[in-house]
Coordinates of C-alpha atoms and ligand atoms in Angstrom, one line a residue:
M1 CA -3.3 41.4 12.4
S2 CA 0.2 42.1 13.5
A3 CA 1.8 42.6 10.0
G4 CA 4.3 45.4 10.2
E5 CA 5.4 44.8 13.8
P6 CA 9.0 43.8 14.4
T7 CA 9.6 40.1 13.9
A8 CA 9.5 37.9 17.0
A9 CA 11.0 35.0 15.1
L10 CA 14.1 33.4 16.6
P11 CA 17.2 33.4 14.4
H12 CA 19.3 30.4 13.2
D13 CA 21.9 29.2 15.5
A14 CA 25.2 30.3 13.8
A15 CA 27.1 27.0 14.3
M16 CA 24.2 24.9 13.1
L17 CA 23.7 27.2 10.1
Q18 CA 27.3 26.8 9.1
R19 CA 27.0 23.0 9.3
A20 CA 23.9 23.1 7.1
R21 CA 25.7 25.4 4.6
D22 CA 28.6 23.0 4.5
A23 CA 26.3 20.1 3.8
V24 CA 24.5 22.1 1.1
A25 CA 27.9 22.9 -0.5
E26 CA 28.5 19.1 -1.0
I27 CA 25.2 18.6 -2.8
P28 CA 25.5 17.8 -6.6
T29 CA 23.6 20.6 -8.4
G30 CA 23.1 18.9 -11.8
L31 CA 20.6 16.5 -13.4
L32 CA 21.0 12.8 -12.6
I33 CA 20.4 11.1 -16.0
D34 CA 21.4 7.6 -16.9
G35 CA 23.7 7.1 -14.0
G36 CA 25.7 10.4 -14.4
W37 CA 25.3 14.1 -13.5
R38 CA 25.0 16.6 -16.3
P39 CA 24.4 20.4 -16.5
A40 CA 21.2 21.9 -17.9
E41 CA 20.7 24.4 -20.7
R42 CA 18.1 26.5 -18.9
P43 CA 19.2 29.1 -16.4
A44 CA 19.8 27.7 -12.9
I45 CA 17.2 27.8 -10.2
A46 CA 18.0 29.9 -7.1
V47 CA 17.2 28.1 -3.9
D48 CA 16.3 30.4 -0.9
D49 CA 16.3 30.0 2.9
P50 CA 12.7 30.8 3.9
A51 CA 13.8 32.0 7.3
T52 CA 16.0 34.8 5.8
G53 CA 15.2 35.0 2.1
Q54 CA 18.9 34.5 1.5
R55 CA 20.2 32.4 -1.4
I56 CA 21.6 29.1 -0.3
A57 CA 22.2 27.3 -3.6
E58 CA 21.8 27.3 -7.3
V59 CA 20.7 24.1 -9.0
A60 CA 20.3 23.0 -12.6
A61 CA 16.8 23.3 -14.1
A62 CA 15.8 20.7 -16.7
G63 CA 14.2 21.8 -19.9
A64 CA 12.0 19.6 -22.2
A65 CA 15.0 18.2 -24.0
E66 CA 16.7 17.0 -20.8
V67 CA 13.4 15.5 -19.6
D68 CA 13.4 13.6 -22.9
L69 CA 16.9 12.3 -22.1
A70 CA 15.8 11.2 -18.6
V71 CA 12.7 9.4 -19.9
A72 CA 14.7 7.8 -22.6
A73 CA 17.2 6.5 -20.1
A74 CA 14.5 5.2 -17.8
A75 CA 12.7 3.6 -20.8
R76 CA 16.0 1.9 -21.9
A77 CA 16.6 0.7 -18.3
M78 CA 13.0 -0.7 -18.3
R79 CA 13.4 -2.4 -21.7
E80 CA 16.9 -3.7 -21.5
G81 CA 18.3 -3.1 -18.0
P82 CA 18.4 -5.6 -15.2
W83 CA 16.0 -3.8 -12.8
P84 CA 12.6 -5.1 -13.9
R85 CA 14.1 -8.6 -14.5
M86 CA 15.8 -8.8 -11.1
G87 CA 14.2 -10.9 -8.4
G88 CA 12.0 -9.0 -6.0
T89 CA 14.2 -10.0 -3.0
E90 CA 17.3 -8.4 -4.7
R91 CA 15.3 -5.3 -5.6
G92 CA 14.1 -5.0 -2.0
R93 CA 17.7 -5.4 -0.8
L94 CA 18.9 -2.5 -2.9
I95 CA 16.0 -0.2 -1.9
A96 CA 16.6 -1.1 1.8
R97 CA 20.2 -0.2 1.2
L98 CA 19.1 3.3 0.0
A99 CA 17.1 3.6 3.2
D100 CA 20.2 2.6 5.2
L101 CA 22.3 5.3 3.6
V102 CA 19.6 7.9 4.3
E103 CA 19.7 6.7 7.9
R104 CA 23.5 7.1 7.9
D105 CA 23.1 10.6 6.6
A106 CA 20.1 11.4 8.7
E107 CA 21.6 14.4 10.4
R108 CA 22.8 15.8 7.1
M109 CA 19.4 15.3 5.6
A110 CA 17.7 17.1 8.6
L111 CA 20.1 20.1 8.3
I112 CA 19.6 20.4 4.5
E113 CA 15.9 20.0 4.6
S114 CA 15.6 22.5 7.5
L115 CA 17.5 25.2 5.6
D116 CA 15.7 24.5 2.4
T117 CA 12.1 24.3 3.7
G118 CA 12.2 26.5 6.9
G119 CA 11.1 23.6 9.1
P120 CA 12.6 23.2 12.6
V121 CA 15.5 20.8 12.5
G122 CA 14.1 19.1 15.6
V123 CA 10.9 18.3 13.8
L124 CA 12.8 17.0 10.8
R125 CA 15.0 14.8 13.0
A126 CA 12.0 13.4 14.9
F127 CA 9.5 13.1 12.0
D128 CA 10.3 13.6 8.4
V129 CA 13.7 11.8 8.2
P130 CA 12.7 8.7 10.3
M131 CA 9.4 8.6 8.5
A132 CA 11.0 8.7 5.1
I133 CA 13.4 5.9 6.1
A134 CA 10.6 3.8 7.6
A135 CA 8.4 4.3 4.5
A136 CA 11.3 3.3 2.2
R137 CA 11.9 0.1 4.2
E138 CA 8.2 -0.7 4.3
N139 CA 8.0 -0.3 0.5
A140 CA 11.2 -2.3 0.0
S141 CA 9.6 -5.2 2.0
W142 CA 6.8 -5.4 -0.7
A143 CA 9.2 -6.0 -3.6
N144 CA 9.1 -9.9 -3.2
K145 CA 5.4 -10.0 -2.2
I146 CA 3.7 -8.8 -5.3
T147 CA 1.3 -11.6 -6.2
G148 CA -1.5 -12.5 -8.7
E149 CA -4.4 -14.9 -8.8
V150 CA -4.8 -18.5 -9.8
P151 CA -8.4 -19.6 -10.0
M152 CA -9.0 -23.3 -9.3
V153 CA -12.0 -23.7 -11.6
E154 CA -10.1 -23.3 -14.9
A155 CA -7.9 -26.3 -14.4
G156 CA -11.0 -28.6 -14.3
A157 CA -12.1 -27.2 -17.6
G158 CA -8.9 -28.3 -19.4
A159 CA -7.1 -25.0 -19.0
F160 CA -4.9 -23.2 -16.6
A161 CA -5.2 -19.5 -16.1
F162 CA -3.6 -17.0 -13.9
A163 CA -3.4 -13.2 -13.5
T164 CA -0.1 -11.7 -12.7
R165 CA 1.3 -8.2 -12.1
E166 CA 4.0 -6.5 -14.1
P167 CA 5.7 -3.2 -13.5
V168 CA 3.7 -0.4 -15.3
G169 CA 6.8 1.1 -16.9
V170 CA 8.6 4.4 -16.5
A171 CA 7.2 6.2 -13.5
A172 CA 7.3 10.0 -13.2
I173 CA 7.4 11.2 -9.6
I174 CA 6.5 14.8 -9.0
T175 CA 6.9 16.0 -5.4
P176 CA 6.0 19.1 -3.4
W177 CA 8.1 21.3 -1.1
N178 CA 6.3 20.7 2.2
A179 CA 7.9 17.2 2.9
P180 CA 10.4 16.9 0.1
L181 CA 12.5 14.0 1.4
L182 CA 9.6 11.9 2.6
M183 CA 7.7 12.3 -0.6
A184 CA 10.7 11.6 -2.9
L185 CA 11.9 8.6 -1.0
K186 CA 8.6 6.8 -0.3
K187 CA 7.3 7.2 -3.9
T188 CA 10.7 6.2 -5.4
A189 CA 10.9 3.2 -3.2
A190 CA 7.3 2.1 -4.1
A191 CA 8.0 2.5 -7.8
L192 CA 11.3 0.6 -7.6
A193 CA 9.7 -2.2 -5.5
A194 CA 7.2 -2.8 -8.3
G195 CA 10.0 -3.0 -10.8
C196 CA 9.5 0.4 -12.4
T197 CA 12.2 2.8 -13.4
V198 CA 11.9 6.4 -12.2
V199 CA 12.2 10.0 -13.3
L200 CA 11.9 12.1 -10.1
K201 CA 11.1 15.9 -10.4
P202 CA 11.4 17.6 -7.0
A203 CA 9.8 21.0 -6.3
E204 CA 12.0 23.9 -7.4
L205 CA 11.4 25.6 -4.0
A206 CA 13.0 22.8 -2.0
P207 CA 15.0 20.4 -4.2
L208 CA 18.1 19.9 -2.1
S209 CA 17.3 16.7 -0.2
A210 CA 16.3 15.0 -3.4
L211 CA 19.7 15.9 -4.9
W212 CA 21.5 14.4 -2.0
L213 CA 19.2 11.4 -2.4
G214 CA 20.7 11.2 -6.0
R215 CA 24.1 11.0 -4.5
L216 CA 23.0 8.1 -2.4
V217 CA 21.3 6.4 -5.4
E218 CA 24.8 6.5 -7.0
E219 CA 26.3 5.0 -3.9
V220 CA 23.9 2.1 -3.8
G221 CA 24.8 1.3 -7.4
F222 CA 21.3 1.1 -9.0
P223 CA 21.7 0.1 -12.6
P224 CA 22.1 3.3 -14.8
G225 CA 18.8 4.9 -15.8
T226 CA 16.9 3.2 -13.0
V227 CA 16.6 6.4 -11.0
N228 CA 16.8 9.7 -12.8
I229 CA 16.4 13.0 -10.9
V230 CA 15.6 16.2 -12.8
V231 CA 15.0 19.4 -10.8
G232 CA 13.0 21.9 -12.9
E233 CA 10.1 24.3 -13.0
G234 CA 6.7 22.7 -12.9
A235 CA 5.4 24.4 -16.0
V236 CA 8.5 23.3 -18.0
A237 CA 10.0 20.0 -16.7
G238 CA 6.9 18.9 -14.8
Q239 CA 4.7 19.6 -17.8
A240 CA 7.1 17.8 -20.2
L241 CA 6.9 14.7 -17.9
I242 CA 3.2 14.5 -17.7
D243 CA 2.8 15.0 -21.4
H244 CA 5.5 12.5 -22.3
P245 CA 4.4 9.4 -24.2
G246 CA 7.2 7.4 -22.7
V247 CA 6.0 7.9 -19.1
R248 CA 3.4 5.3 -18.2
M249 CA 2.6 6.4 -14.7
V250 CA 2.6 9.6 -12.7
S251 CA 2.8 9.7 -8.9
F252 CA 2.1 13.2 -7.7
T253 CA 1.6 15.1 -4.5
G254 CA 0.7 18.8 -4.6
S255 CA -2.2 21.1 -5.6
T256 CA -5.6 20.1 -7.0
A257 CA -4.9 22.5 -10.0
V258 CA -1.8 20.6 -11.1
G259 CA -3.6 17.3 -10.3
R260 CA -6.3 18.3 -12.8
G261 CA -3.6 19.1 -15.3
I262 CA -2.2 15.6 -14.9
V263 CA -5.6 14.0 -15.6
A264 CA -5.9 16.2 -18.7
A265 CA -2.3 15.4 -19.9
S266 CA -3.0 11.7 -19.5
A267 CA -6.2 12.0 -21.6
R268 CA -4.3 14.0 -24.3
S269 CA -1.3 11.7 -24.4
N270 CA -1.1 8.0 -23.7
L271 CA -3.7 7.5 -20.9
K272 CA -0.8 7.2 -18.4
R273 CA -1.8 6.0 -15.0
F274 CA -1.7 8.3 -12.0
V275 CA -1.9 8.5 -8.3
L276 CA -2.7 12.0 -7.0
E277 CA -2.5 13.2 -3.5
L278 CA -4.0 16.7 -3.6
G279 CA -4.3 18.0 -0.1
G280 CA -7.4 18.7 1.9
K281 CA -9.6 20.8 4.2
S282 CA -10.1 18.2 6.9
P283 CA -12.8 18.4 9.5
V284 CA -12.2 17.9 13.3
L285 CA -15.3 16.8 15.3
V286 CA -14.9 17.3 19.0
F287 CA -17.5 16.1 21.4
A288 CA -17.8 17.2 25.1
D289 CA -17.1 13.6 26.4
A290 CA -13.6 13.5 24.7
D291 CA -10.3 14.0 26.5
L292 CA -10.5 17.7 25.7
D293 CA -6.9 18.6 26.9
K294 CA -5.5 16.0 24.6
A295 CA -7.7 17.1 21.8
A296 CA -6.9 20.8 22.1
A297 CA -3.1 20.0 22.2
S298 CA -3.4 17.8 19.1
V299 CA -5.5 20.3 17.1
A300 CA -3.0 23.1 18.0
R301 CA 0.0 21.0 17.1
E302 CA -1.5 20.2 13.7
I303 CA -2.0 23.8 12.8
V304 CA 1.6 24.7 13.3
F305 CA 3.0 21.3 12.0
K306 CA 5.0 22.4 8.9
S307 CA 3.7 25.9 9.7
G308 CA 0.3 24.7 8.5
Q309 CA 1.7 23.5 5.2
Y310 CA 0.4 20.0 5.9
C311 CA -2.1 18.2 3.6
G312 CA -3.8 16.3 6.4
A313 CA -4.2 19.2 8.8
G314 CA -7.5 19.5 10.6
T315 CA -8.4 23.0 9.6
R316 CA -12.2 23.1 10.0
L317 CA -12.9 22.5 13.7
F318 CA -16.5 21.6 14.9
V319 CA -17.0 21.6 18.6
E320 CA -20.0 20.6 20.7
A321 CA -21.5 24.0 21.8
P322 CA -21.3 23.7 25.6
V323 CA -17.5 23.3 25.5
F324 CA -16.9 25.4 22.4
E325 CA -15.6 28.6 24.0
D326 CA -13.3 26.9 26.5
F327 CA -12.0 24.6 23.8
V328 CA -11.2 27.4 21.3
R329 CA -9.6 29.3 24.1
A330 CA -7.4 26.3 25.0
V331 CA -6.4 25.8 21.4
A332 CA -5.6 29.5 20.9
G333 CA -3.6 29.5 24.1
Q334 CA -1.5 26.6 23.0
L335 CA -1.0 28.2 19.6
A336 CA 0.1 31.5 21.1
G337 CA 2.6 29.7 23.2
F338 CA 4.5 28.0 20.3
R339 CA 7.9 29.6 19.5
I340 CA 8.3 30.7 15.9
G341 CA 11.7 30.9 14.4
A342 CA 14.3 29.9 11.9
G343 CA 14.7 26.1 11.6
L344 CA 18.3 25.7 12.6
G345 CA 18.2 26.5 16.2
A346 CA 17.2 24.8 19.4
G347 CA 14.2 27.0 20.2
A348 CA 11.8 27.2 17.3
E349 CA 8.7 25.0 17.4
F350 CA 7.5 26.1 14.0
G351 CA 9.2 27.9 11.1
A352 CA 8.7 30.2 8.2
L353 CA 6.3 29.5 5.3
I354 CA 8.0 28.3 2.1
S355 CA 7.8 31.6 0.2
D356 CA 6.7 35.1 0.3
R357 CA 4.0 34.2 -2.3
Q358 CA 2.6 31.5 0.0
R359 CA 2.6 33.9 2.9
A360 CA 0.9 36.6 0.9
R361 CA -1.8 34.0 0.0
V362 CA -2.4 33.2 3.7
V363 CA -2.5 36.9 4.6
R364 CA -5.1 37.6 1.9
L365 CA -7.4 34.7 2.8
V366 CA -7.4 35.7 6.4
E367 CA -8.0 39.4 5.6
E368 CA -10.9 38.6 3.3
A369 CA -12.5 36.3 5.9
V370 CA -12.2 39.0 8.6
A371 CA -13.7 41.6 6.2
A372 CA -16.6 39.2 5.6
G373 CA -17.3 38.9 9.3
A374 CA -15.1 36.2 10.7
E375 CA -13.7 37.0 14.1
P376 CA -10.1 36.3 15.2
A377 CA -9.9 34.4 18.5
L378 CA -6.1 34.5 17.8
A379 CA -4.8 37.1 15.4
G380 CA -1.3 36.1 14.3
G381 CA -0.2 37.6 11.0
A382 CA 2.8 38.2 8.8
L383 CA 5.8 39.0 10.9
F384 CA 7.9 42.0 9.8
G385 CA 11.5 41.4 8.9
P386 CA 13.4 39.0 6.7
G387 CA 11.9 35.5 6.2
Y388 CA 8.4 34.4 5.5
F389 CA 7.0 34.0 9.0
H390 CA 3.3 34.1 9.8
G391 CA 1.9 33.7 13.3
P392 CA -1.1 31.3 14.0
V393 CA -4.7 32.5 13.4
V394 CA -7.9 31.1 14.9
L395 CA -11.1 32.3 13.3
T396 CA -14.7 31.9 14.6
G397 CA -17.6 32.7 12.4
A398 CA -15.9 31.7 9.2
G399 CA -18.0 29.4 6.9
R400 CA -18.9 28.3 3.4
G401 CA -18.3 31.0 0.8
M402 CA -15.2 32.3 2.5
G403 CA -11.9 31.2 0.8
V404 CA -10.3 30.6 4.2
F405 CA -13.0 28.0 5.0
D406 CA -13.4 26.5 1.5
M407 CA -9.8 26.3 0.2
E408 CA -6.7 24.7 1.4
V409 CA -4.9 27.6 3.0
F410 CA -1.5 25.9 3.7
G411 CA -0.7 28.2 6.5
P412 CA -1.2 28.2 10.3
V413 CA -5.0 29.0 10.2
L414 CA -7.8 27.3 12.0
C415 CA -11.6 27.9 11.5
A416 CA -13.8 26.9 14.5
R417 CA -17.5 26.5 14.7
P418 CA -19.8 25.2 17.4
F419 CA -22.5 22.5 16.9
D420 CA -25.7 21.9 18.9
P421 CA -25.4 18.7 20.9
A422 CA -28.9 17.7 19.6
T423 CA -27.5 17.6 16.0
P424 CA -28.1 14.1 14.5
L425 CA -24.8 12.4 13.5
Q426 CA -26.1 12.3 9.9
A427 CA -26.5 16.1 9.8
L428 CA -23.2 16.7 11.6
A429 CA -21.4 14.5 9.0
A430 CA -23.1 16.4 6.2
E431 CA -21.6 19.6 7.6
A432 CA -18.2 18.0 7.9
N433 CA -18.5 16.7 4.3
D434 CA -19.6 20.0 3.0
T435 CA -16.2 20.6 1.3
D436 CA -14.8 19.7 -2.1
Y437 CA -12.0 17.8 -0.3
G438 CA -11.9 14.5 1.4
L439 CA -8.4 13.6 2.7
S440 CA -8.8 13.2 6.4
A441 CA -11.4 13.5 9.2
K442 CA -10.6 13.6 12.9
I443 CA -13.0 12.6 15.6
W444 CA -12.7 13.1 19.3
T445 CA -15.1 11.2 21.5
R446 CA -15.2 8.3 24.0
D447 CA -18.5 7.0 22.7
A448 CA -17.8 3.8 20.7
S449 CA -21.1 3.7 18.8
R450 CA -20.7 7.3 17.8
I451 CA -17.1 6.6 16.6
L452 CA -18.2 3.7 14.4
R453 CA -21.2 5.5 13.0
L454 CA -19.3 8.7 12.2
A455 CA -16.3 6.9 10.7
R456 CA -18.8 5.5 8.1
L457 CA -20.5 8.8 7.5
V458 CA -17.5 11.0 6.8
E459 CA -16.2 11.3 3.3
A460 CA -12.5 11.0 3.9
G461 CA -9.8 8.6 2.9
N462 CA -8.3 8.6 6.4
V463 CA -10.3 8.8 9.6
L464 CA -8.3 9.4 12.8
V465 CA -10.1 8.9 16.1
N466 CA -8.7 10.3 19.4
G467 CA -5.4 11.4 17.8
G468 CA -2.6 9.6 16.0
G469 CA -1.1 9.8 12.5
G470 CA -1.1 7.7 9.4
E471 CA -0.3 4.0 9.3
K472 CA 2.5 3.4 6.7
A473 CA 1.3 -0.2 6.0
L474 CA -2.2 1.0 5.2
P475 CA -3.5 2.9 2.1
F476 CA -3.3 6.7 2.2
G477 CA -5.2 9.0 -0.1
G478 CA -8.3 11.1 -0.5
F479 CA -11.9 11.2 -1.6
K480 CA -13.2 13.8 -4.0
L481 CA -10.8 16.7 -4.9
S482 CA -8.2 15.3 -2.5
G483 CA -7.0 12.9 -5.1
F484 CA -7.1 9.7 -6.9
G485 CA -5.7 6.3 -6.0
R486 CA -3.8 5.4 -2.9
E487 CA -0.2 5.3 -1.6
N488 CA 1.4 3.0 1.0
G489 CA 1.0 -0.7 1.6
R490 CA -0.1 -3.3 -1.0
E491 CA -2.4 -0.7 -2.7
G492 CA 0.5 1.7 -3.1
I493 CA 2.8 -0.9 -4.7
N494 CA 0.0 -2.3 -6.9
A495 CA -0.6 1.2 -8.3
F496 CA 2.8 0.9 -10.1
T497 CA 1.7 -2.4 -11.8
E498 CA -0.4 -3.6 -14.7
I499 CA -2.4 -6.8 -14.4
K500 CA -2.0 -9.4 -17.0
T501 CA -4.2 -12.5 -17.3
V502 CA -2.8 -15.6 -19.1
R503 CA -4.9 -18.6 -20.1
I504 CA -3.3 -21.8 -21.3
G505 CA -5.3 -24.6 -22.9
L506 CA -4.1 -28.0 -21.7
Ligands
NAP601 P1 2.0 22.6 -7.0 O1 2.2 23.7 -8.1 O2 1.0 21.6 -7.2 O3 3.5 21.9 -6.9 C1 3.7 20.6 -6.6 C2 4.6 20.0 -7.7 O4 4.0 20.0 -9.0 C3 5.9 20.7 -7.8 O5 7.0 19.8 -8.0 C4 5.7 21.6 -9.0 O6 6.9 22.1 -9.6 C5 4.9 20.7 -9.9 N1 4.2 21.3 -11.0 C6 3.7 22.6 -11.0 N2 3.1 22.8 -12.2 C7 3.2 21.7 -12.9 C8 2.8 21.3 -14.2 N3 2.1 22.1 -15.0 N4 3.0 20.0 -14.6 C9 3.6 19.2 -13.8 N5 4.1 19.5 -12.6 C10 3.9 20.7 -12.1 O7 1.8 23.3 -5.7 P2 2.3 24.8 -5.2 O8 1.9 25.8 -6.3 O9 3.7 24.7 -4.9 O10 1.4 25.0 -4.0 C11 0.1 25.6 -4.1 C12 -0.9 24.9 -3.2 O11 -0.9 23.5 -3.4 C13 -0.6 25.0 -1.7 O12 -1.0 26.3 -1.2 C14 -1.3 23.9 -1.2 O13 -2.7 24.2 -1.0 C15 -1.2 22.8 -2.3 N6 -0.2 21.8 -2.0 C16 -0.5 20.7 -1.4 C17 0.5 19.7 -1.1 C18 0.1 18.4 -0.5 O14 0.8 17.9 0.4 N7 -1.0 17.8 -0.9 C19 1.8 20.0 -1.3 C20 2.1 21.3 -1.9 C21 1.1 22.1 -2.2 P3 7.6 23.4 -9.1 O15 7.3 23.7 -7.7 O16 9.0 23.1 -9.3 O17 7.1 24.5 -10.0
MG602 MG1 13.8 26.2 -0.4

């Protein structure tokens, strides 16, 4: 590994860094509760630039008492406010207005998020910000399409009955640091579309875009208490939210460990509902008949997308043996060619990891695997110097029992294994499924029968064949430890509702 060598990371562009710092200086740093910003009693949270380790902001950190205030404001808005009583079309209009304001501030959002997360500003401009806007518009469009059921049979029996959906109540939204704006905006838009009120807790490591979103929430003019935003530590503010009896629903994206904590907190408190998106360890199955150039480029891009801090990344690669060596060489070659650097510049294709702690975890998992016999086909490592940079790694010979193969690494690390062309699809799927996770599975082949059979056999919430990403109108979520429930589309909106059946004797 190359730890200790001088950093090859490109620096920020000075003018762009200044523009980002100016944008950060305008961000409100308090807690948005009941339509106003307030300070917090706990010590402020320091926010760092992952590319330099330098402090870029200090923001208020909510304690349990302030979480109480936020939940009380959201509960009051639910009970007495206009939001749940407003027509769906009007709710949709206001959510779409929020999306419009994010679009107006798209460049500002990209700069803020780049500085806060370390991601290349070009990637944020091209993916995260437009995806967040599109997801918010998609969810806004559901606000007047939430429907129930009216069975015909009951009318003949002298009764009329129907089932309708109602907003579940106060929704707590807890988001991670890898796609902070996208997660905060799409979840908030879904909850609001269903008629819920919201308490949003962004990740302390990257809270800035959510705070600017708070400014835009004010500008839209949502009724007070409809959207509350409390930055805070997970163990304090997050825990207070998931334990809170006033919270009826938690929408969470992050680690399986915290996901388990949410299930336990629900059981201990009020059986609050939850949707959990908990990451993955997704298999990629590559057959010799596939467009191998396209497949190699796609596999490589996914490993450096968000520097590997991407829940859907295909990190366990299975390649048909006759093309294995060439394919791994092609992927490693692509990965070695990507430029690593600070986010605010023209050149970098992937950036720093979110924190020194996250990088240390990646280094440890790779070192343990190599000590246990895995062989690096590409041996990137921690880059020396300021910032939390880590070069891409490709390992062959890693397998079950090694942390790097079993756990979500959340760094630019790929494990590759060959499979015998004679392997029955059932056995191949069993190998792909031999993981605790089940978020995504990727298949590369031109054989239609194989596609359809494998798509059924893999245990994954999302199966992507021959490339492509998610579909925002279709459900997204995982099997097994990858989560519970689904986001996006009708399923995603319905997750924020309760069903009520009404029977009327005639
Ligand atoms: P994490 O702890 O699950 O953080 C996600 C969110 O949960 C953050 O807002 C966090 O708050 C909050 N949180 C933490 N403890 C909580 C608690 N007891 N109650 C309620 N909320 C709580 O994830 P992480 O530690 O940052 O990352 C660890 C690993 O999780 C990564 O290496 C990766 O494998 C996985 N991960 C997955 C995704 C994904 O997209 N599925 C995203 C992020 C991480 P604070 O951050 O403010 O403490
Ligand atoms: Mg940060």
